[in-house]
Amino acid sequence: KVKPQLEEKEGKTFDVFTAVEFKTQVVAGTNYFIKVHVGNDEFVHLRVFRSLPHENKPLTLHSYQNSKTKHDELTYF
């Protein structure tokens, strides 16, 4: 659901977009930190926010870090 949001911010499309790892952080909703393989040896770390159920809002790409590798640790950002 956040792939189109990232593609719009980056100004390109990703043929490969596979989550390989994730962590969560509970706040007033949930932050998801997701390591995504985007092709070749390239990875992007996403921070996605899911609001509380009663707010009925879509998943939001809060921020991201590109130029990551398979071995980069997925941390809070």
Coordinates of N, CA, C and O in Angstrom, one line a residue:
K1 N 0.8 -1.2 0.0 CA 0.0 0.0 0.0 C 0.8 1.3 0.0 O 0.3 2.3 -0.3
V2 N 2.1 1.2 0.4 CA 2.9 2.4 0.5 C 3.9 2.5 -0.7 O 4.5 3.5 -0.9
K3 N 3.9 1.5 -1.6 CA 4.8 1.5 -2.8 C 4.5 2.7 -3.6 O 5.4 3.4 -4.0
P4 N 3.2 3.0 -4.0 CA 3.0 4.2 -4.8 C 3.4 5.5 -4.1 O 3.9 6.4 -4.8
Q5 N 3.4 5.6 -2.8 CA 3.8 6.8 -2.1 C 5.3 7.0 -2.3 O 5.8 8.1 -2.5
L6 N 6.1 5.9 -2.1 CA 7.5 5.9 -2.3 C 7.9 6.3 -3.7 O 8.7 7.1 -4.0
E7 N 7.2 5.6 -4.7 CA 7.5 5.9 -6.1 C 7.2 7.4 -6.5 O 8.0 8.0 -7.2
E8 N 6.2 7.9 -5.9 CA 5.9 9.3 -6.1 C 7.0 10.2 -5.6 O 7.5 11.2 -6.2
K9 N 7.4 9.9 -4.3 CA 8.5 10.8 -3.7 C 9.8 10.6 -4.4 O 10.6 11.6 -4.6
E10 N 10.1 9.4 -4.9 CA 11.4 9.2 -5.6 C 11.3 9.5 -7.1 O 12.4 9.7 -7.7
G11 N 10.1 9.6 -7.7 CA 10.0 9.9 -9.1 C 10.4 8.8 -10.0 O 10.9 9.0 -11.1
K12 N 10.3 7.6 -9.5 CA 10.5 6.4 -10.3 C 9.7 5.2 -9.8 O 9.1 5.3 -8.8
T13 N 9.7 4.2 -10.7 CA 8.9 3.0 -10.3 C 9.9 1.9 -9.9 O 11.0 1.8 -10.4
F14 N 9.4 1.0 -9.1 CA 10.2 -0.2 -8.6 C 9.6 -1.4 -9.2 O 8.5 -1.8 -8.9
D15 N 10.4 -2.2 -10.0 CA 9.9 -3.5 -10.5 C 9.9 -4.5 -9.4 O 9.1 -5.4 -9.3
V16 N 10.9 -4.4 -8.5 CA 11.0 -5.3 -7.3 C 10.7 -4.5 -6.1 O 11.2 -3.3 -5.9
F17 N 9.8 -5.0 -5.2 CA 9.4 -4.3 -4.0 C 9.0 -5.3 -3.0 O 7.8 -5.7 -2.8
T18 N 10.0 -5.9 -2.3 CA 9.8 -7.0 -1.4 C 10.2 -6.7 0.0 O 11.4 -6.5 0.2
A19 N 9.3 -6.8 1.0 CA 9.7 -6.6 2.4 C 10.5 -7.8 2.8 O 10.1 -8.9 2.6
V20 N 11.7 -7.5 3.5 CA 12.5 -8.6 3.9 C 12.6 -8.7 5.5 O 13.1 -9.7 6.0
E21 N 12.3 -7.5 6.1 CA 12.4 -7.5 7.6 C 11.5 -6.3 8.0 O 11.3 -5.3 7.3
F22 N 11.0 -6.4 9.3 CA 10.3 -5.3 9.8 C 10.4 -5.3 11.3 O 10.6 -6.3 12.0
K23 N 10.2 -4.1 11.9 CA 10.1 -3.9 13.4 C 8.9 -3.0 13.6 O 8.5 -2.2 12.7
T24 N 8.3 -3.0 14.8 CA 7.2 -2.1 15.1 C 7.5 -1.3 16.3 O 8.4 -1.7 17.2
Q25 N 6.9 -0.2 16.4 CA 6.9 0.7 17.6 C 5.5 1.2 17.9 O 4.9 1.8 17.0
V26 N 5.0 0.9 19.1 CA 3.6 1.3 19.4 C 3.7 2.8 19.9 O 4.5 3.1 20.8
V27 N 2.9 3.6 19.3 CA 2.8 5.0 19.7 C 1.3 5.3 19.7 O 0.6 4.4 20.1
A28 N 0.8 6.4 19.3 CA -0.7 6.6 19.2 C -1.1 6.1 17.8 O -1.5 6.8 16.9
G29 N -0.9 4.8 17.7 CA -1.0 4.0 16.5 C 0.3 3.1 16.4 O 0.8 2.8 17.5
T30 N 0.8 2.8 15.3 CA 1.9 1.9 15.2 C 2.9 2.4 14.1 O 2.4 2.7 13.0
N31 N 4.2 2.6 14.4 CA 5.2 2.8 13.4 C 5.7 1.5 13.0 O 6.1 0.6 13.8
Y32 N 5.8 1.3 11.7 CA 6.5 0.1 11.1 C 7.8 0.5 10.4 O 7.7 1.4 9.6
F33 N 8.9 -0.1 10.8 CA 10.1 0.1 10.1 C 10.4 -1.1 9.2 O 10.5 -2.2 9.8
I34 N 10.4 -0.9 7.9 CA 10.4 -2.0 7.0 C 11.6 -1.9 6.1 O 11.9 -0.9 5.4
K35 N 12.4 -3.0 6.0 CA 13.5 -3.1 5.0 C 12.9 -3.7 3.7 O 12.4 -4.8 3.8
V36 N 13.1 -3.0 2.6 CA 12.5 -3.4 1.4 C 13.5 -3.6 0.3 O 14.3 -2.7 0.1
H37 N 13.5 -4.8 -0.3 CA 14.4 -5.0 -1.5 C 13.8 -4.4 -2.7 O 12.7 -4.7 -3.0
V38 N 14.6 -3.5 -3.4 CA 14.0 -2.8 -4.5 C 14.7 -3.2 -5.8 O 14.6 -2.5 -6.8
G39 N 15.5 -4.3 -5.8 CA 16.2 -4.7 -7.0 C 17.7 -4.7 -6.8 O 18.2 -3.9 -6.1
N40 N 18.4 -5.6 -7.6 CA 19.8 -5.7 -7.5 C 20.2 -5.8 -6.1 O 19.7 -6.6 -5.4
D41 N 21.2 -5.1 -5.7 CA 21.7 -5.1 -4.2 C 21.2 -3.9 -3.5 O 21.8 -3.4 -2.5
E42 N 20.1 -3.3 -4.0 CA 19.5 -2.0 -3.4 C 18.4 -2.3 -2.4 O 17.5 -3.1 -2.7
F43 N 18.4 -1.6 -1.3 CA 17.4 -1.7 -0.3 C 17.0 -0.3 0.2 O 17.8 0.6 0.1
V44 N 15.7 -0.2 0.6 CA 15.2 1.0 1.1 C 14.6 0.7 2.5 O 14.0 -0.3 2.7
H45 N 14.8 1.6 3.5 CA 14.2 1.4 4.8 C 13.0 2.4 4.9 O 13.2 3.6 4.6
L46 N 11.9 1.9 5.2 CA 10.7 2.7 5.2 C 10.2 2.9 6.7 O 10.3 1.9 7.5
R47 N 9.6 4.0 7.0 CA 8.9 4.2 8.2 C 7.5 4.5 7.9 O 7.2 5.5 7.2
V48 N 6.6 3.5 8.2 CA 5.2 3.6 7.8 C 4.4 3.7 9.1 O 4.6 3.0 10.1
F49 N 3.4 4.6 9.1 CA 2.5 4.8 10.2 C 1.1 4.3 10.0 O 0.5 4.6 8.9
R50 N 0.6 3.5 10.9 CA -0.8 3.1 10.9 C -1.4 3.7 12.1 O -1.1 3.5 13.2
S51 N -2.5 4.5 11.8 CA -3.2 5.2 12.9 C -4.1 4.1 13.6 O -4.2 3.0 13.2
L52 N -4.6 4.6 14.7 CA -5.5 3.7 15.5 C -6.8 3.4 14.7 O -7.2 4.2 13.9
P53 N -7.3 2.2 14.9 CA -8.4 1.7 14.1 C -9.6 2.7 14.0 O -10.2 2.9 12.9
H54 N -10.0 3.3 15.1 CA -11.1 4.2 15.1 C -10.9 5.5 14.3 O -11.9 6.2 13.9
E55 N -9.7 5.8 14.0 CA -9.4 7.0 13.1 C -9.6 6.7 11.7 O -9.8 7.7 10.9
N56 N -9.6 5.5 11.3 CA -9.9 5.1 9.9 C -9.1 5.8 8.8 O -9.7 6.3 7.9
K57 N -7.8 5.9 9.0 CA -6.9 6.6 8.1 C -6.1 5.5 7.4 O -5.8 4.5 7.9
P58 N -5.6 5.8 6.1 CA -4.8 4.9 5.4 C -3.4 4.8 6.0 O -2.9 5.7 6.7
L59 N -2.7 3.8 5.6 CA -1.2 3.7 5.9 C -0.5 4.9 5.3 O -0.8 5.3 4.2
T60 N 0.4 5.4 6.0 CA 1.2 6.6 5.5 C 2.7 6.3 5.6 O 3.2 5.9 6.6
L61 N 3.3 6.6 4.4 CA 4.8 6.6 4.4 C 5.3 7.8 5.1 O 5.1 8.9 4.5
H62 N 5.8 7.7 6.3 CA 6.2 8.9 7.0 C 7.6 9.3 6.6 O 7.8 10.5 6.4
S63 N 8.5 8.4 6.4 CA 9.9 8.8 5.9 C 10.6 7.5 5.4 O 10.1 6.4 5.6
Y64 N 11.7 7.7 4.8 CA 12.4 6.6 4.2 C 13.9 7.0 4.1 O 14.3 8.1 4.1
Q65 N 14.7 5.9 4.0 CA 16.1 6.1 3.8 C 16.5 5.1 2.6 O 16.2 3.9 2.7
N66 N 17.2 5.7 1.6 CA 17.6 4.8 0.5 C 19.1 4.6 0.5 O 19.7 5.0 1.5
S67 N 19.6 3.9 -0.5 CA 21.0 3.6 -0.6 C 21.4 2.7 0.6 O 22.5 2.8 1.2
K68 N 20.5 1.8 1.0 CA 20.8 0.8 2.0 C 21.3 -0.5 1.4 O 21.0 -0.8 0.2
T69 N 21.9 -1.3 2.2 CA 22.3 -2.7 1.8 C 21.6 -3.7 2.6 O 20.9 -3.4 3.6
K70 N 21.7 -5.0 2.1 CA 21.0 -6.1 2.8 C 21.5 -6.2 4.2 O 20.7 -6.6 5.1
H71 N 22.7 -5.8 4.5 CA 23.3 -6.0 5.9 C 23.1 -4.8 6.8 O 23.5 -4.9 7.9
D72 N 22.6 -3.7 6.3 CA 22.4 -2.5 7.1 C 21.3 -2.8 8.2 O 20.2 -3.4 7.8
E73 N 21.6 -2.5 9.4 CA 20.6 -2.7 10.5 C 19.4 -1.8 10.4 O 19.5 -0.6 10.1
L74 N 18.2 -2.4 10.6 CA 17.0 -1.7 10.5 C 16.8 -1.1 11.9 O 16.6 -1.8 12.9
T75 N 16.9 0.3 12.0 CA 16.7 1.0 13.3 C 15.7 2.1 13.2 O 15.3 2.5 12.1
Y76 N 15.3 2.6 14.3 CA 14.4 3.7 14.4 C 15.0 4.9 13.7 O 16.2 5.2 13.8
F77 N 14.2 5.6 12.9 CA 14.6 6.9 12.3 C 13.4 7.8 12.2 O 12.3 7.4 12.3

